[in-house]
Coordinates of C-alpha atoms in Angstrom, one line a residue:
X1 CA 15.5 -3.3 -29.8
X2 CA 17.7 -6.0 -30.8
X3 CA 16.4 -9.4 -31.3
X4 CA 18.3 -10.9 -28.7
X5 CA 16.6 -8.8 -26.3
X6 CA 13.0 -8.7 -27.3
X7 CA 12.0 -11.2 -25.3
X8 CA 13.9 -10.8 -22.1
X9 CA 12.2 -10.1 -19.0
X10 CA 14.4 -8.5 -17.3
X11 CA 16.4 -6.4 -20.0
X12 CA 13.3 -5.0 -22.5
X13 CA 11.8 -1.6 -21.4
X14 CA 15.1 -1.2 -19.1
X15 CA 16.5 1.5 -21.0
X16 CA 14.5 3.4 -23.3
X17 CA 15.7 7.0 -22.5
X18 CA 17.0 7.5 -26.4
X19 CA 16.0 7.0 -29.6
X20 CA 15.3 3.6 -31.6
X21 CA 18.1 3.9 -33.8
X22 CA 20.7 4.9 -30.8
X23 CA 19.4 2.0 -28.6
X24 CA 20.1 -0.2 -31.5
X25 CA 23.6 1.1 -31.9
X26 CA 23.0 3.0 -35.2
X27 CA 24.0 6.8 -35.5
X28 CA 21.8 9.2 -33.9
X29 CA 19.2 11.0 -36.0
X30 CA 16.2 12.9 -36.3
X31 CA 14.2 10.2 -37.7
X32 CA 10.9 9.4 -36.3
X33 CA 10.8 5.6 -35.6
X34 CA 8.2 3.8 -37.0
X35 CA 4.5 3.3 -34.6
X36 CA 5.5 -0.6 -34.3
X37 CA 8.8 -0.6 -33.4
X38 CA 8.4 2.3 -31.6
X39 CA 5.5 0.8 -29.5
X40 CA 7.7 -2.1 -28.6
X41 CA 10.7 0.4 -26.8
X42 CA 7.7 2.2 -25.2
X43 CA 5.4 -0.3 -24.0
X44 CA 6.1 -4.4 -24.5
X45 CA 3.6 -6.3 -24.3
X46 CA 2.7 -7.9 -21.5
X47 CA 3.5 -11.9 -21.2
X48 CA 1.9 -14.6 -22.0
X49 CA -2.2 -15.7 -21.3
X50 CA -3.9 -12.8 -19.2
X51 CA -6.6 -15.3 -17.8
X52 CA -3.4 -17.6 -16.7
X53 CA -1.7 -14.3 -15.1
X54 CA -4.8 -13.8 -13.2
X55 CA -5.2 -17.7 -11.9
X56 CA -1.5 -17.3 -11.0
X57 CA -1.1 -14.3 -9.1
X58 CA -4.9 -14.7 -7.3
X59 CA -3.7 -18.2 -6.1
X60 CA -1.0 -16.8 -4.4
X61 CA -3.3 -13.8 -2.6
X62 CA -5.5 -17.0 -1.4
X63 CA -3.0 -18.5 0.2
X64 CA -1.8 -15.2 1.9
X65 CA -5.5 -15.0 2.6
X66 CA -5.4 -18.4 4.3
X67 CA -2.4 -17.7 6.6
X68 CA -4.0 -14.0 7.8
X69 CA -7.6 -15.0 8.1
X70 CA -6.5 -18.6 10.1
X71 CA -7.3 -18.3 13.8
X72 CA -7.5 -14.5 13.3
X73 CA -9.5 -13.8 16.6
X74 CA -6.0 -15.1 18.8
X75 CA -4.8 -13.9 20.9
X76 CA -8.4 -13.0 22.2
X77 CA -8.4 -9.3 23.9
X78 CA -6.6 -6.0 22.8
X79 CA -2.7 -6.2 22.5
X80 CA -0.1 -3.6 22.2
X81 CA -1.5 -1.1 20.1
X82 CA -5.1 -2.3 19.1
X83 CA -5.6 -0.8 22.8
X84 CA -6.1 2.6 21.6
X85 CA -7.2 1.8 17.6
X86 CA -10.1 0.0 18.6
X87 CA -11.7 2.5 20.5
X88 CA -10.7 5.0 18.2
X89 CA -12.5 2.7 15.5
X90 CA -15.6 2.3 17.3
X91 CA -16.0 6.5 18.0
X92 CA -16.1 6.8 14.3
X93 CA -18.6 4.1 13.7
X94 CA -20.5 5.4 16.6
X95 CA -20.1 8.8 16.4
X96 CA -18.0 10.3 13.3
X97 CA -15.0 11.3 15.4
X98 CA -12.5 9.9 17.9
X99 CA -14.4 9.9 21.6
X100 CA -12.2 10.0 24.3
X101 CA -11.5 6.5 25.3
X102 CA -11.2 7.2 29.1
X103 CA -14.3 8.9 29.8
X104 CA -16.2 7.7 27.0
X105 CA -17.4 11.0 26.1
X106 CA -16.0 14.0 24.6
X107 CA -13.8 14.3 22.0
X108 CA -10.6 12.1 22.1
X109 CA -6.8 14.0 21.3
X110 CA -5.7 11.3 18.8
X111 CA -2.2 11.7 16.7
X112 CA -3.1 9.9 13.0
X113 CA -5.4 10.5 10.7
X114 CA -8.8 9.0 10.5
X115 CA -8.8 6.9 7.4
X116 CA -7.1 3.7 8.6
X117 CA -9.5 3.5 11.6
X118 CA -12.2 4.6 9.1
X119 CA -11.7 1.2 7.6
X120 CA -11.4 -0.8 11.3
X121 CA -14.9 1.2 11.9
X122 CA -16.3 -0.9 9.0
X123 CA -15.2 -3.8 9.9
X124 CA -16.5 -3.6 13.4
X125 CA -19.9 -2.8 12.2
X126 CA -20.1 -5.9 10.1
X127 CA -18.7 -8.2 12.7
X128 CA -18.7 -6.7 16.3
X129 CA -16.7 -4.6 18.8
X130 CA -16.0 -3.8 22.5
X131 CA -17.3 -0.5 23.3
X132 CA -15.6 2.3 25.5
X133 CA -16.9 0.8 28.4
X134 CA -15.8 -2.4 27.7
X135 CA -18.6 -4.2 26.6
X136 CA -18.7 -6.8 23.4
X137 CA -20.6 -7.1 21.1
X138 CA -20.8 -9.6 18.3
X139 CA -17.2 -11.3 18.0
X140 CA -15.3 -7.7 18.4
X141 CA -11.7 -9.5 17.7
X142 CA -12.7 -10.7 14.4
X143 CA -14.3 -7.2 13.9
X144 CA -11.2 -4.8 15.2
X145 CA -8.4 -7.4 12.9
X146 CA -10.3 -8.5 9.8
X147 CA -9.7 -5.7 7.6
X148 CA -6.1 -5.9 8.7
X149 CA -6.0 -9.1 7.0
X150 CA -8.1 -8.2 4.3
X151 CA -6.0 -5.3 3.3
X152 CA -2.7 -7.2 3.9
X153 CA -3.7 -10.1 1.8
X154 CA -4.9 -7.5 -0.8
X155 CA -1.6 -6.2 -0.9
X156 CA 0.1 -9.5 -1.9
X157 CA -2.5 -9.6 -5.3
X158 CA -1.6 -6.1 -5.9
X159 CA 2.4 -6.2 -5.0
X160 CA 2.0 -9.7 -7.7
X161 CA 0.6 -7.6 -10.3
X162 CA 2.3 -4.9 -10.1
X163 CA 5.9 -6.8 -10.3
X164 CA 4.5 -8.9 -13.3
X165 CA 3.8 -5.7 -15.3
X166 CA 7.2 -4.2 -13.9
X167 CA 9.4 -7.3 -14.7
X168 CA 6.6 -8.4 -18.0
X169 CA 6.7 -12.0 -16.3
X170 CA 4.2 -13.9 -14.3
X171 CA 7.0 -16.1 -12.7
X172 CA 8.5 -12.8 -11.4
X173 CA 5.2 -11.4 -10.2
X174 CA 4.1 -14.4 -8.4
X175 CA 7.8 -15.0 -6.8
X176 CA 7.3 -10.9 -5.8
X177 CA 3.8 -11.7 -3.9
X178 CA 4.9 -14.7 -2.6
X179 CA 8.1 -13.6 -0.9
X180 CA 5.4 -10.7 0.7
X181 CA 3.2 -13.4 1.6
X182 CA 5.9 -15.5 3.6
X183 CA 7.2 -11.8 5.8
X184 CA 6.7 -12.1 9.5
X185 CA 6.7 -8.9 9.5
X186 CA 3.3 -8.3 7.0
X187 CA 2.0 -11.1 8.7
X188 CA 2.0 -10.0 12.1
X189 CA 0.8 -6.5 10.9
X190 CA -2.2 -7.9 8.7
X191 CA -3.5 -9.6 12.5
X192 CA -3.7 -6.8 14.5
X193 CA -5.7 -3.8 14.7
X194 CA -3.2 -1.0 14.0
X195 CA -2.7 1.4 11.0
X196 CA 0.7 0.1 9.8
X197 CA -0.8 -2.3 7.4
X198 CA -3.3 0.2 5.3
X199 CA -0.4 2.6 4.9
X200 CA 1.7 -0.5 3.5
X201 CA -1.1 -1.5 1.4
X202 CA -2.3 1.9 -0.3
X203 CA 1.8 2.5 -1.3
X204 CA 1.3 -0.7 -2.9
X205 CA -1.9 0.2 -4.6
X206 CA -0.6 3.8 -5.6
X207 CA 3.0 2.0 -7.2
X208 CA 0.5 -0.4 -9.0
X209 CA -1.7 2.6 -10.6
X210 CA 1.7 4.5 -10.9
X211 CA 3.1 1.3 -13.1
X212 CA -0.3 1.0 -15.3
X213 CA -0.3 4.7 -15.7
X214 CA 3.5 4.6 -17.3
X215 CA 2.3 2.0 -19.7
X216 CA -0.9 3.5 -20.7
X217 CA 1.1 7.4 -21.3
X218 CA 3.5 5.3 -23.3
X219 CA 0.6 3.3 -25.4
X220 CA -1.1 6.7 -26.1
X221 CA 2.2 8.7 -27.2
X222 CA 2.7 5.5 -29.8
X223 CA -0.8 6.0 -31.0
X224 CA -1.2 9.8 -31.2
X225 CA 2.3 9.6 -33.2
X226 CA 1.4 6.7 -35.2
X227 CA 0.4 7.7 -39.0
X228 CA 2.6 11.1 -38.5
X229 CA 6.2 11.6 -40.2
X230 CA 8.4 14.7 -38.9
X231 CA 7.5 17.8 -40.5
X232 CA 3.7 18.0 -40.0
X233 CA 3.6 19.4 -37.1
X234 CA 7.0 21.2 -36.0
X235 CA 5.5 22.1 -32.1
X236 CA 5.2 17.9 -31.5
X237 CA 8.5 17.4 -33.2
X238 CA 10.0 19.7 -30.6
X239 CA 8.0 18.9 -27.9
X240 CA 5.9 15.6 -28.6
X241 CA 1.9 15.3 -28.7
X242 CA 0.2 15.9 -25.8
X243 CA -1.5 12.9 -23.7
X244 CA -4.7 13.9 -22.2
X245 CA -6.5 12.4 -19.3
X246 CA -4.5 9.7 -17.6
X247 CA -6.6 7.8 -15.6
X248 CA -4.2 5.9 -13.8
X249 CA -2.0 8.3 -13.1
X250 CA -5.3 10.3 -11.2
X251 CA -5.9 6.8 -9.4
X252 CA -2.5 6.7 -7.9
X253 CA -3.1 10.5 -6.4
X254 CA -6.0 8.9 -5.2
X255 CA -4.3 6.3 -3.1
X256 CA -1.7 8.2 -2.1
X257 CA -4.0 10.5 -0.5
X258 CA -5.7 8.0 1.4
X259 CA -2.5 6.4 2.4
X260 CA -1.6 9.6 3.8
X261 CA -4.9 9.9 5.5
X262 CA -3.7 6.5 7.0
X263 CA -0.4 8.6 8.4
X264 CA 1.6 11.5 7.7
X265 CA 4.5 9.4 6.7
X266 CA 3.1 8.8 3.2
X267 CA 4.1 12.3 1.7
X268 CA 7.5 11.4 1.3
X269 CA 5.9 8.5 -1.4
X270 CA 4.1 10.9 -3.1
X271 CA 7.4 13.0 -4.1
X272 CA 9.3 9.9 -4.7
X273 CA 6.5 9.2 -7.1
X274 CA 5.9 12.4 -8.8
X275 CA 9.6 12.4 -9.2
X276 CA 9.6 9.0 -11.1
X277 CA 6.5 10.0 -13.1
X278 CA 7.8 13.3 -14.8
X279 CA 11.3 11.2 -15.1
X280 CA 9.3 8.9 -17.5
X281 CA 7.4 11.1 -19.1
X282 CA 11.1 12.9 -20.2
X283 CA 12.1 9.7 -21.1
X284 CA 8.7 8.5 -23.0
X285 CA 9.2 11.9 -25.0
X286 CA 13.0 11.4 -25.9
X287 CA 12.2 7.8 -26.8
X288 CA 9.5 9.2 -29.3
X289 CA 12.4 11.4 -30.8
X290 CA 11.3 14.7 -29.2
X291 CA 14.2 17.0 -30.3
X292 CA 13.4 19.1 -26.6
X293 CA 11.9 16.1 -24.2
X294 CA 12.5 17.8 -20.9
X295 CA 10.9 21.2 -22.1
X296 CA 8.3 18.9 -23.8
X297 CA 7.3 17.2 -20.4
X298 CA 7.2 20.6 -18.7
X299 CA 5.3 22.1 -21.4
X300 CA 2.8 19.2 -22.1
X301 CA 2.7 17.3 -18.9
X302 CA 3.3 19.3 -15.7
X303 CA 0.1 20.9 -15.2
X304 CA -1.6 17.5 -14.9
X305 CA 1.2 15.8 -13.1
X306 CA 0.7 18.7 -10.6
X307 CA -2.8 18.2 -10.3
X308 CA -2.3 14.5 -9.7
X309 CA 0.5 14.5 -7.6
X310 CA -0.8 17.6 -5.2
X311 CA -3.9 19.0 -5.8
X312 CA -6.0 15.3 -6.2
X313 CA -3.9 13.9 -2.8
X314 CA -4.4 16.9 -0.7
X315 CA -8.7 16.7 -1.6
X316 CA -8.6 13.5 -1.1
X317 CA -6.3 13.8 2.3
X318 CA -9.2 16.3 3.4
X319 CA -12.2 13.7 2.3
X320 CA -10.9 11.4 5.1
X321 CA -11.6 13.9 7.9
X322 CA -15.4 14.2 6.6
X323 CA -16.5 12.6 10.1
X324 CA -14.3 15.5 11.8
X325 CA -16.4 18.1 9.6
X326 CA -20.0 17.4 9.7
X327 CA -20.2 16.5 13.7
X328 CA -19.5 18.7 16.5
X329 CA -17.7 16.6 18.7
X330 CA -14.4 16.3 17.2
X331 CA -11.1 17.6 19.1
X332 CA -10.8 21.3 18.6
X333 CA -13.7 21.3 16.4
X334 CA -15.3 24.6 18.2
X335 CA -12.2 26.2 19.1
X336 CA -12.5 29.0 17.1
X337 CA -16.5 28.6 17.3
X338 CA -19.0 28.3 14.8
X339 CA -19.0 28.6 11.0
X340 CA -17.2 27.5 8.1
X341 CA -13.8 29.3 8.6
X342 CA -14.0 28.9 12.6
X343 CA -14.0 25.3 11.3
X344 CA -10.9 25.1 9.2
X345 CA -8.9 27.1 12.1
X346 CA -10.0 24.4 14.3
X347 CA -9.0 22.2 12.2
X348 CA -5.6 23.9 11.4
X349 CA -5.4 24.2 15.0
X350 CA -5.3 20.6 15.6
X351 CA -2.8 19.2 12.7
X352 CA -0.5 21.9 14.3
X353 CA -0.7 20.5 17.8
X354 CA -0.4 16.7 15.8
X355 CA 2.8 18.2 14.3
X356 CA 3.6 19.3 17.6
X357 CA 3.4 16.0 19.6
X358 CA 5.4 14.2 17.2
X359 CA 8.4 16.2 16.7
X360 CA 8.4 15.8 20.5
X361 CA 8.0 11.9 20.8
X362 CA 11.4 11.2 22.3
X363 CA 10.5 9.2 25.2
X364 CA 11.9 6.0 25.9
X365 CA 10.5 2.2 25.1
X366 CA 12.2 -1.1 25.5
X367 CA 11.3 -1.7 21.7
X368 CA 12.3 1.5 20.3
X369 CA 14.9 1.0 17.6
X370 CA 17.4 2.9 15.5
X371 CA 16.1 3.1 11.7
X372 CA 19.1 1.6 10.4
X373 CA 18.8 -1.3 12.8
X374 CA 15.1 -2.1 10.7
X375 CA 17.4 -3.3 7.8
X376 CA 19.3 -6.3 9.6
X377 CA 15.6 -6.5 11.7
X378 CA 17.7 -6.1 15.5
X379 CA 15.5 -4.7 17.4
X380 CA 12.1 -6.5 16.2
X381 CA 8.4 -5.1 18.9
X382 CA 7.1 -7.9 21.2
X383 CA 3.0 -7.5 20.6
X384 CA 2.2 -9.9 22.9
X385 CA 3.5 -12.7 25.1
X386 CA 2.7 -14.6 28.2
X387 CA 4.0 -17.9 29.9
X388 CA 1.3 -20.9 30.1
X389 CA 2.4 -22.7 33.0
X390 CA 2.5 -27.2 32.5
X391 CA -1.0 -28.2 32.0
X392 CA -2.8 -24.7 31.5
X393 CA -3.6 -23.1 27.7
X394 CA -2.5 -26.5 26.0
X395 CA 1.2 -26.4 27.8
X396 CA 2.5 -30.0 27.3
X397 CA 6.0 -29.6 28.7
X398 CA 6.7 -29.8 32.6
X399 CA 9.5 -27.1 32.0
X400 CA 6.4 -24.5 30.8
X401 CA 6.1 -22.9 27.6
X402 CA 6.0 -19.5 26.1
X403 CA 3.0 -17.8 23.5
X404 CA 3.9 -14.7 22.0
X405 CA 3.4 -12.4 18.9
X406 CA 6.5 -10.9 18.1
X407 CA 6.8 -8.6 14.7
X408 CA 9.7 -10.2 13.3
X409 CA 10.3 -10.5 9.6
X410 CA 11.7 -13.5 7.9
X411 CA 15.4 -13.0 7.8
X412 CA 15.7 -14.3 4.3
X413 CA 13.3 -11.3 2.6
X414 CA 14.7 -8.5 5.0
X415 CA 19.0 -9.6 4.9
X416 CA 18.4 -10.7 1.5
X417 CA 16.4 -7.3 0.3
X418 CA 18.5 -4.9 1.9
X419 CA 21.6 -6.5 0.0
X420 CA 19.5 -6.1 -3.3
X421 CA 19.4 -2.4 -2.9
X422 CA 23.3 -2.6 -3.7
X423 CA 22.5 -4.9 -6.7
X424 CA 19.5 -2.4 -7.7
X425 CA 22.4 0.7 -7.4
X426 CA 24.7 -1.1 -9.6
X427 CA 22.6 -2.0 -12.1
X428 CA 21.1 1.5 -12.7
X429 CA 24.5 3.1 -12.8
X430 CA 25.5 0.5 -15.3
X431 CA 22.2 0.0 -17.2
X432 CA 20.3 3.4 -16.2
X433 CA 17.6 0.4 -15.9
X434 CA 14.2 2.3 -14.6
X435 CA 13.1 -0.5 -12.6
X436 CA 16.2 0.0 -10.7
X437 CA 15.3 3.5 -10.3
X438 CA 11.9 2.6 -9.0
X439 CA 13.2 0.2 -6.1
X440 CA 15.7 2.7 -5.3
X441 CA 13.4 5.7 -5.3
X442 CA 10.5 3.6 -3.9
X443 CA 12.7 2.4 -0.8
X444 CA 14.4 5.7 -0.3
X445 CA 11.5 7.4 0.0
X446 CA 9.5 5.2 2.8
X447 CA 12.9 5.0 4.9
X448 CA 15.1 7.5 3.9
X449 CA 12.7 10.5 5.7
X450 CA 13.2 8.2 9.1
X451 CA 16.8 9.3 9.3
X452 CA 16.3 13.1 9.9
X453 CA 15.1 12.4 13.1
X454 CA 17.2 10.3 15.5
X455 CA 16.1 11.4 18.4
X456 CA 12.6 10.3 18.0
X457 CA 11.0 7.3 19.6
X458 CA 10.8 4.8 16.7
X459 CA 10.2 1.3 16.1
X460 CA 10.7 -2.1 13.3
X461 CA 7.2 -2.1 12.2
X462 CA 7.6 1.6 10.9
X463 CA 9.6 -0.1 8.1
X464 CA 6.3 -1.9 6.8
X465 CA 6.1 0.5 3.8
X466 CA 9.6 0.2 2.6
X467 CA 8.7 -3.6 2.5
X468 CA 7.2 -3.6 -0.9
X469 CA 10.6 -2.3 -2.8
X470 CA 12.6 -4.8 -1.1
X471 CA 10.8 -7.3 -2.5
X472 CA 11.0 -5.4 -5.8
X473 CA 15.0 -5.4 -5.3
X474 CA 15.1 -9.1 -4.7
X475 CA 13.2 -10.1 -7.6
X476 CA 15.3 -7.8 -9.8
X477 CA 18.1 -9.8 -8.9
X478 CA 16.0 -13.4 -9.7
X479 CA 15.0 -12.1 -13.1
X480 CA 19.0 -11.5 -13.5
X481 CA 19.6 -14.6 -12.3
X482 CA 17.2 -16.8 -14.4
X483 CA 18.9 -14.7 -17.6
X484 CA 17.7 -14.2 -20.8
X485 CA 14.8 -17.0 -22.5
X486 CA 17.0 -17.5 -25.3
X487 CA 19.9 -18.2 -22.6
X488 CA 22.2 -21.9 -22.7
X489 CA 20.1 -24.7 -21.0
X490 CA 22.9 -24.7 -18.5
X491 CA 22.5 -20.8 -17.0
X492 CA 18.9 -21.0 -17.2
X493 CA 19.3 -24.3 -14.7
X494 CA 21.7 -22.9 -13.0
X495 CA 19.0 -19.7 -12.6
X496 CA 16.3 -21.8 -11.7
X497 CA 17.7 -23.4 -9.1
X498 CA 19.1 -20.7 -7.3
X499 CA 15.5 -18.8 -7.4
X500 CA 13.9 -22.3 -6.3
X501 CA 16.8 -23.0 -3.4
X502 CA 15.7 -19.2 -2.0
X503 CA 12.3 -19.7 -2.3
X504 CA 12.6 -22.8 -0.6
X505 CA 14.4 -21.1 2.2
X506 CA 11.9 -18.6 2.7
X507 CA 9.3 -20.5 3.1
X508 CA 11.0 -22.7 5.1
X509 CA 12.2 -20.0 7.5
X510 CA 8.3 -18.8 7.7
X511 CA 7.1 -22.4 8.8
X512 CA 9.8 -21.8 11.2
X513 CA 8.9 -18.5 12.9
X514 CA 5.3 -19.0 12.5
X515 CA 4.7 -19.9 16.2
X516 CA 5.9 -16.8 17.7
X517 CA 4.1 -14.6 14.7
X518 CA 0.7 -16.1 15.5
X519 CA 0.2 -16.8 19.2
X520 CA 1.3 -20.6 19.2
X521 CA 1.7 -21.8 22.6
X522 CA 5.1 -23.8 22.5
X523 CA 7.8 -25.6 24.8
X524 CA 10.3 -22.2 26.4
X525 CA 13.1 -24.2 24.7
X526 CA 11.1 -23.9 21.2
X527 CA 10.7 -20.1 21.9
X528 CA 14.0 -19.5 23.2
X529 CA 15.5 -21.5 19.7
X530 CA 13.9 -18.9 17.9
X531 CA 15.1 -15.9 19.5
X532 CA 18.8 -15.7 17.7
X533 CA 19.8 -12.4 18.9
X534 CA 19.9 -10.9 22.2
X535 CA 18.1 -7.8 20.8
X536 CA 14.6 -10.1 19.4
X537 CA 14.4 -10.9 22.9

């Protein structure tokens, strides 16, 4: 690592596929580098005061928090989706399984996983619901939607950290959480009761654990090499040392298990992950001077990844159907009748007919949208929307006005982020720069999978999970753009006020669509001023 680059937030860490000597343009060689230089390539330390880093990126989360949790309870009633969710929500808290939400007894045929409404259940037992039959108790709005906000304000903390430790600067992880903060689209989703949001959130939390995990392998291969010279121990010449239990990497099966017990969707995350983790762990090796680094991670590091990547999601994927297990009311839970195997046939049964019904959703809906359309946001799901006549529901115009929830995200995260993905593609073809990889990976794998299936009824807030990398892609391209520390006063102005202009603009353009993401009631002509395509109407 060259001087010049030591410091840079962007630039150190992005390559460190060879050897110290060969990044530092000397010949290639066998040489072990030594434990503090070699520490540096492997894991630079992270910037600045950790207690400040904390303060920063926690203010930002409080002021997500703010904007989710503000007048949370509108509109008042069930809309769009929360229709089925809530009920679902309150059979689990009620009973352990989904009833069936039109005769209020029996088991209910429901087509997503339990986890997600596990966590609505909660929240409806600490603050109220509206049973099957329609009955309320406590204030069941604020019970069905606040762990929707809680869990999408979460994920603006995490998404902060995480792109702080990615990018190793607080500027960059705040700018990353902020830029989630002010999305229509994670807005919306964090004040309604539907699933979208926890799946959103535990990809965030797994990429997080998945980021920690890469620095903590790296810290332990510079310390279990530290002290050594080559020759003691020709096996970890070849191969490199071995790492032992990596907590963080078992956290992120965690979460990724639970995310797919939010929905299905989430196994295409987990092999974009497990790709990028054994990718690092080659290049970790070859960075130590491993003379055989891709035999070495096979050798030393594929049985846990394995486990951690397959075995931990798919126990914890079966931990979220516990209610389904230990009651006898669930859908198909007798089929097969009693006992422990009739039980897993049953089961079986069931996530077969699941599979079933979606590879057959191909109905129509007058928000159903092409997944390439979710990138330039054209087709964008009215939740909710009525038309307060002059003088009724705080109408003040005589020509009426317009309320509505629309999921719509702001145009300068979504245009802007899908443009970065060509920055991201350049920049690891040129630079081989992993946190390109990771955006690219990241976003391919929570959209990509979307493609294979055209004919299925699809819509814009499906595209919640890819959210996250955009973000990533776009602050990428600001940590290129505010340049190196050491840069001329001039381009580091130049940065700064390019990053500040955008940020300005996003917020901006979230002040603007606020009214029509939270239920505002406003003059037609306002609501009609904010509808700019035909398609968001």
């Amino acid at each position: 690592m060259t001087a010049t680059t030591a410091h840079v937030p962007w630039s150190a860490s992005g390559r460190e596929d060879q050897p110290a000597a060969v990044a530092a343009g000397g010949p290639r060689d066998r040489r072990r580098p030594s434990a503090e230089s070699l520490r540096d390539r492997l894991c630079p330390p992270m910037p600045g005061s950790a207690l400040m880093g904390w303060l920063a990126t926690v203010s930002v989360a409080v002021l997500a928090g703010v904007l989710r949790f503000w007048h949370l309870t509108e509109p008042r009633g069930v809309y769009f989706d929360e229709v089925y969710y809530t009920k679902d929500a309150w059979g689990l808290l009620t009973a352990g399984y989904e009833i069936n939400s039109s005769t209020c007894s029996g088991p209910g045929y429901v087509v997503h996983p339990p986890f997600g409404k596990w966590l609505m259940a909660a929240s409806e037992g600490l603050f109220g619901y509206t049973n099957c039959a329609g009955v309320p108790h406590g204030s069941p709005e604020l019970g069905w939607r606040f762990s929707s906000a809680l869990f999408g304000t979460l994920a603006v903390l995490v998404l902060a950290r995480a792109a702080r430790r990615m990018f190793r600067s607080t500027v960059l992880g705040c700018f990353a959480g902020l830029l989630l903060a002010m999305d229509g689209l994670e807005f919306v989703q964090s004040r309604i009761g539907i699933l979208d949001i926890f799946l959103m959130t535990g990809v965030v939390v797994a990429l997080a654990c998945l980021l920690l995990d890469r620095d903590f392998g790296r810290a332990r291969l510079a310390d279990r090499l530290e002290g050594t010279k080559p020759g003691d121990d020709p096996r970890r010449d070849m191969f490199g040392p071995r790492l032992g239990f990596r907590p963080w990497r078992l956290a992120c099966g965690v979460a990724l298990g639970l995310s797919v017990g939010v929905k299905w969707s989430a196994l295409y995350t987990i092999i974009g992950f497990a790709a990028l983790a054994i990718a690092w762990d080659i290049g970790a090796r070859r960075t130590a001077g491993a003379r055989r680094p891709v035999l070495g991670a096979l050798r030393r590091d594929a049985a846990p990844w394995l486990a951690m990547f397959v075995a931990v999601p798919i126990v914890v994927f079966l931990a979220t159907w516990t209610g389904w297990f230990v009651t006898d009311g669930g859908y198909d839970r007798h089929l097969y009748g009693n006992g422990f195997v009739a039980a897993w046939r049953g089961w079986w049964s069931y996530q077969m007919a699941v599979l079933k019904f979606h590879e057959g959703l191909h109905q129509g809906h007058d928000f159903a949208s092409h997944p390439m359309s979710w990138l330039v946001m054209a087709r964008p799901v009215a939740y909710y929307y009525s038309s307060p006549a002059y003088g009724t529901s705080g109408c003040h115009d005589p020509s009426g006005c317009s309320r509505e929830v629309i999921a719509l995200g702001n145009p300068a995260v979504w245009w802007v982020g899908t443009a970065s993905l060509g920055g991201m593609l350049a920049w690891w073809v040129s630079r081989r720069d992993w946190r390109a990889a990771l955006v690219l990976v990241g976003f391919g794998s929570a959209f990509l999978p979307w493609l294979l299936f055209p004919a299925r009824t699809m819509f814009f807030f499906y595209a919640l999970p890819s959210l996250p990398f955009l973000i990533l892609g776009i602050t990428g391209l600001a940590g290129l753009a505010l340049g190196p520390r050491d840069a001329s006063d001039t381009r580091r102005l130049a940065g700064a006020l390019s990053v500040g202009i955008y940020t300005i603009i996003v917020v901006l353009l979230f002040a603007y669509f606020y009214p029509v993401l939270a239920a505002q009631v406003i003059p037609y002509s306002s609501w009609r001023a904010r509808m700019w395509f035909p398609g968001w109407i």
